[in-house]
JSON list of C-alpha atoms in Angstrom, two decimals:
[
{"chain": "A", "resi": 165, "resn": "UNK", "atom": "CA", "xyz": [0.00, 0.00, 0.00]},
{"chain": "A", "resi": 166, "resn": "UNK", "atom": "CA", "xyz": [2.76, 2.41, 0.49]},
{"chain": "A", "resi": 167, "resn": "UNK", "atom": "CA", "xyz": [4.08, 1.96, -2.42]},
{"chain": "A", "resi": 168, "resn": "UNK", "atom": "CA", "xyz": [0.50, 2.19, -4.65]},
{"chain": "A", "resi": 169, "resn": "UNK", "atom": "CA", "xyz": [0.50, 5.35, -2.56]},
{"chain": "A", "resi": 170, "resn": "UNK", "atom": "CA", "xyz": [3.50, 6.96, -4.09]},
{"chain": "A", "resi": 171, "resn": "UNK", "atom": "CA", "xyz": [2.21, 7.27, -7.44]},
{"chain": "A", "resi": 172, "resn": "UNK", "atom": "CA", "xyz": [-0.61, 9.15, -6.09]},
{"chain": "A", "resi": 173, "resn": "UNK", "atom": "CA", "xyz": [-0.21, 11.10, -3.58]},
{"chain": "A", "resi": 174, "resn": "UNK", "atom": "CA", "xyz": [-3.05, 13.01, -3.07]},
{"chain": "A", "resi": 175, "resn": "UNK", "atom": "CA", "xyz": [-5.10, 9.99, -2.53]},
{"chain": "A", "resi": 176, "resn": "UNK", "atom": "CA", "xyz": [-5.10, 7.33, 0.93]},
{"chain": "A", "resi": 177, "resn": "UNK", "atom": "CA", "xyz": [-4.38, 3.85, -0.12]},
{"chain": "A", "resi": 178, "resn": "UNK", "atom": "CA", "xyz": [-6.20, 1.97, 2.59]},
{"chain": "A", "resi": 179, "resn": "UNK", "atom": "CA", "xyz": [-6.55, -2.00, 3.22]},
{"chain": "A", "resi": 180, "resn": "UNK", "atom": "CA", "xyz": [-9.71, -3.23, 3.19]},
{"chain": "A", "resi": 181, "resn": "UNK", "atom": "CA", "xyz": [-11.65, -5.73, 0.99]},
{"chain": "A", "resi": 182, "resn": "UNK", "atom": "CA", "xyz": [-14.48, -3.26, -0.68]},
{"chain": "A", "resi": 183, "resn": "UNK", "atom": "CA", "xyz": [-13.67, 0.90, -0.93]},
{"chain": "A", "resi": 184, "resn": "UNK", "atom": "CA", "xyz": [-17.10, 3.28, -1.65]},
{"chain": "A", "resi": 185, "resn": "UNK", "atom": "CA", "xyz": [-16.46, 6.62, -2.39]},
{"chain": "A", "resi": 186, "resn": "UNK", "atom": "CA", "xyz": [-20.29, 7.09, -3.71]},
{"chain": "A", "resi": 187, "resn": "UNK", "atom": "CA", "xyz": [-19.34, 7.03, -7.10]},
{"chain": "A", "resi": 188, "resn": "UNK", "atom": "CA", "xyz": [-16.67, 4.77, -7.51]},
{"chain": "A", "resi": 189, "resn": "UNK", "atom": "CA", "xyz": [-16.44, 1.33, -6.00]},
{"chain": "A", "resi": 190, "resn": "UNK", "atom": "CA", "xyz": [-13.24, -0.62, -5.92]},
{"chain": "A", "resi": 191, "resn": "UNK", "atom": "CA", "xyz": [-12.06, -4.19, -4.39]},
{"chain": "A", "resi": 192, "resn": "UNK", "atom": "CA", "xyz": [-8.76, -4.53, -2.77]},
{"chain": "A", "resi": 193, "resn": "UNK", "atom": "CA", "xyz": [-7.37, -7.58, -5.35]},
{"chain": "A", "resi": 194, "resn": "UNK", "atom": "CA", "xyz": [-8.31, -10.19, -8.37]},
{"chain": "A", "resi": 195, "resn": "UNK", "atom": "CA", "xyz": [-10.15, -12.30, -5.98]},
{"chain": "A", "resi": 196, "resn": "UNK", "atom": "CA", "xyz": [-11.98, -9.70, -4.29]},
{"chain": "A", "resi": 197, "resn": "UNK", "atom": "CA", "xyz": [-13.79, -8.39, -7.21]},
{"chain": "A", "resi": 198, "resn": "UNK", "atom": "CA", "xyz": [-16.23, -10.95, -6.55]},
{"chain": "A", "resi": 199, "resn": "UNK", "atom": "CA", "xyz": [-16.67, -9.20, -2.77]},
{"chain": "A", "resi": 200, "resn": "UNK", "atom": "CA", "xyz": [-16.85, -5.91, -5.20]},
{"chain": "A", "resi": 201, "resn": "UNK", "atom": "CA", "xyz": [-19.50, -7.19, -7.32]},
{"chain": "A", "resi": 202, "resn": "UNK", "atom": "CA", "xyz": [-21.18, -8.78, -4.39]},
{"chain": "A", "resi": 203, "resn": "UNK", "atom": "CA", "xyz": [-21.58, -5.70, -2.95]},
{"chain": "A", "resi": 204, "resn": "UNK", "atom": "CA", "xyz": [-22.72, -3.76, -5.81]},
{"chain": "A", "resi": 205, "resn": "UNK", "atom": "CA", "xyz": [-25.37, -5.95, -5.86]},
{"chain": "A", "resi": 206, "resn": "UNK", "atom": "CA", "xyz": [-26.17, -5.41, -2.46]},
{"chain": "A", "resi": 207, "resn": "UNK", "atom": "CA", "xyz": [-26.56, -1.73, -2.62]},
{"chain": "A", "resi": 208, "resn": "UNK", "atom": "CA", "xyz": [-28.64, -1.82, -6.02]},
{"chain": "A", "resi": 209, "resn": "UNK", "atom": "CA", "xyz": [-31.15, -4.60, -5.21]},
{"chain": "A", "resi": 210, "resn": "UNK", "atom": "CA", "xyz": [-30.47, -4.96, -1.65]},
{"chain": "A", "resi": 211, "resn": "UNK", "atom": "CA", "xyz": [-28.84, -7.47, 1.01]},
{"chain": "A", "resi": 212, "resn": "UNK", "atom": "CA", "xyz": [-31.33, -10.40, 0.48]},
{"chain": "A", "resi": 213, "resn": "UNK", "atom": "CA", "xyz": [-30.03, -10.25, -3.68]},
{"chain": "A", "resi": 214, "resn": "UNK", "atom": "CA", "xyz": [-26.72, -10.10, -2.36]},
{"chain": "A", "resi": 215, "resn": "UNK", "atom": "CA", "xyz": [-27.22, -13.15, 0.07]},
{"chain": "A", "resi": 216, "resn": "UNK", "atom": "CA", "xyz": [-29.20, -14.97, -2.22]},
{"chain": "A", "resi": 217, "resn": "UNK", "atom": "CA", "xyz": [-26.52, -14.58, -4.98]},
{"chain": "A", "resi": 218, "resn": "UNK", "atom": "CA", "xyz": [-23.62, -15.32, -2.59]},
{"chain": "A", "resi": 219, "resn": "UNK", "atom": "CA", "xyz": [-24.85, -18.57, -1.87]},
{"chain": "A", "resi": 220, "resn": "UNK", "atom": "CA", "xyz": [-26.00, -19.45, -5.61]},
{"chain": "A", "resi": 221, "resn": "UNK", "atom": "CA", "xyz": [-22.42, -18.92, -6.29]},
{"chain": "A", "resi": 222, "resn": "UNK", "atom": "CA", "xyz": [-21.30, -20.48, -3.13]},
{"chain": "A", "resi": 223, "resn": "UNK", "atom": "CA", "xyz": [-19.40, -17.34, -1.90]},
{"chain": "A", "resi": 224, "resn": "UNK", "atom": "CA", "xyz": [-21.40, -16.57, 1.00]},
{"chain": "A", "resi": 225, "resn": "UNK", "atom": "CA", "xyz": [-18.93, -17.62, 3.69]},
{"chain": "A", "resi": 226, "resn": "UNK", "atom": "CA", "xyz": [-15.71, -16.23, 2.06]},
{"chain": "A", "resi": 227, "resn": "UNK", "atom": "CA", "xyz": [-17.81, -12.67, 1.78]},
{"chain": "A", "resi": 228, "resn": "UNK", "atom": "CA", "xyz": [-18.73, -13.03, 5.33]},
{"chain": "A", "resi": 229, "resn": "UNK", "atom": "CA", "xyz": [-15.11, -13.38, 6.54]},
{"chain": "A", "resi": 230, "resn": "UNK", "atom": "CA", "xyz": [-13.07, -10.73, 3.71]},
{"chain": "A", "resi": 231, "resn": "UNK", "atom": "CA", "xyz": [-15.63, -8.22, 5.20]},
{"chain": "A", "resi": 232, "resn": "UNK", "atom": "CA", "xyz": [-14.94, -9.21, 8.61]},
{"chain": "A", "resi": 233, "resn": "UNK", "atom": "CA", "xyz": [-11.40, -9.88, 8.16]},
{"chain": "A", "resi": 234, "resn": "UNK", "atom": "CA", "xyz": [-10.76, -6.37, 5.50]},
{"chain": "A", "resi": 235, "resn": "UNK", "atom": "CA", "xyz": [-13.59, -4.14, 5.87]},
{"chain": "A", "resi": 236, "resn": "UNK", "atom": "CA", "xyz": [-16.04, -2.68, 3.25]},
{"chain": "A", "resi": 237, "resn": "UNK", "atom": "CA", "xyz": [-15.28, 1.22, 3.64]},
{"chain": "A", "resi": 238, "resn": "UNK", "atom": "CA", "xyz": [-17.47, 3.81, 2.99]},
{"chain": "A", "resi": 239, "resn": "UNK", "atom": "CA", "xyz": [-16.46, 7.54, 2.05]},
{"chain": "A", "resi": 240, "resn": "UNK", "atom": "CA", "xyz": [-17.82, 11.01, 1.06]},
{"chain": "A", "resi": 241, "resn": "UNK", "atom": "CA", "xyz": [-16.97, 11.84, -2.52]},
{"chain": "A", "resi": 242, "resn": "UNK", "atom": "CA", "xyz": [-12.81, 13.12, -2.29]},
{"chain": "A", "resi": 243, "resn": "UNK", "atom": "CA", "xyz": [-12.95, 12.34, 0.81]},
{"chain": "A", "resi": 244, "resn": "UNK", "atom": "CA", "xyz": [-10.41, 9.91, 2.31]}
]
């Protein structure tokens, strides 16, 4: 993270699994898009699509513990 933050360094690199600035939504890794995209869903359609798709997929556990384990963080537009 120190290093991502050094080519831009008017931003806050920050650990977590899922980052929500309100307009732009990004997942900490390859893997993790599916947390991204999980999420997404959640906040369109709401948690029940987002549980119901998690366990279609059988992803429901590993989203459970990323967001536990990383966070899902939320911040105001250019904000960090």
């Amino acid at each position: 993270l120190q290093e991502l933050a050094s080519f831009a360094p008017t931003s806050r690199a920050q650990a977590a699994a899922v980052v929500d600035d309100g307009a732009v939504v990004t997942g900490g890794g390859v893997s993790l898009a599916i947390d991204a995209t999980l999420y997404l869903i959640g906040k369109i359609y709401g948690e029940d699509a987002r549980a119901e798709v998690a366990q279609v997929i059988e992803y429901d556990r590993a989203y459970d513990a990323n967001r536990a384990a990383l966070g899902h963080v939320q911040t105001e537009r250019g904000i960090p």
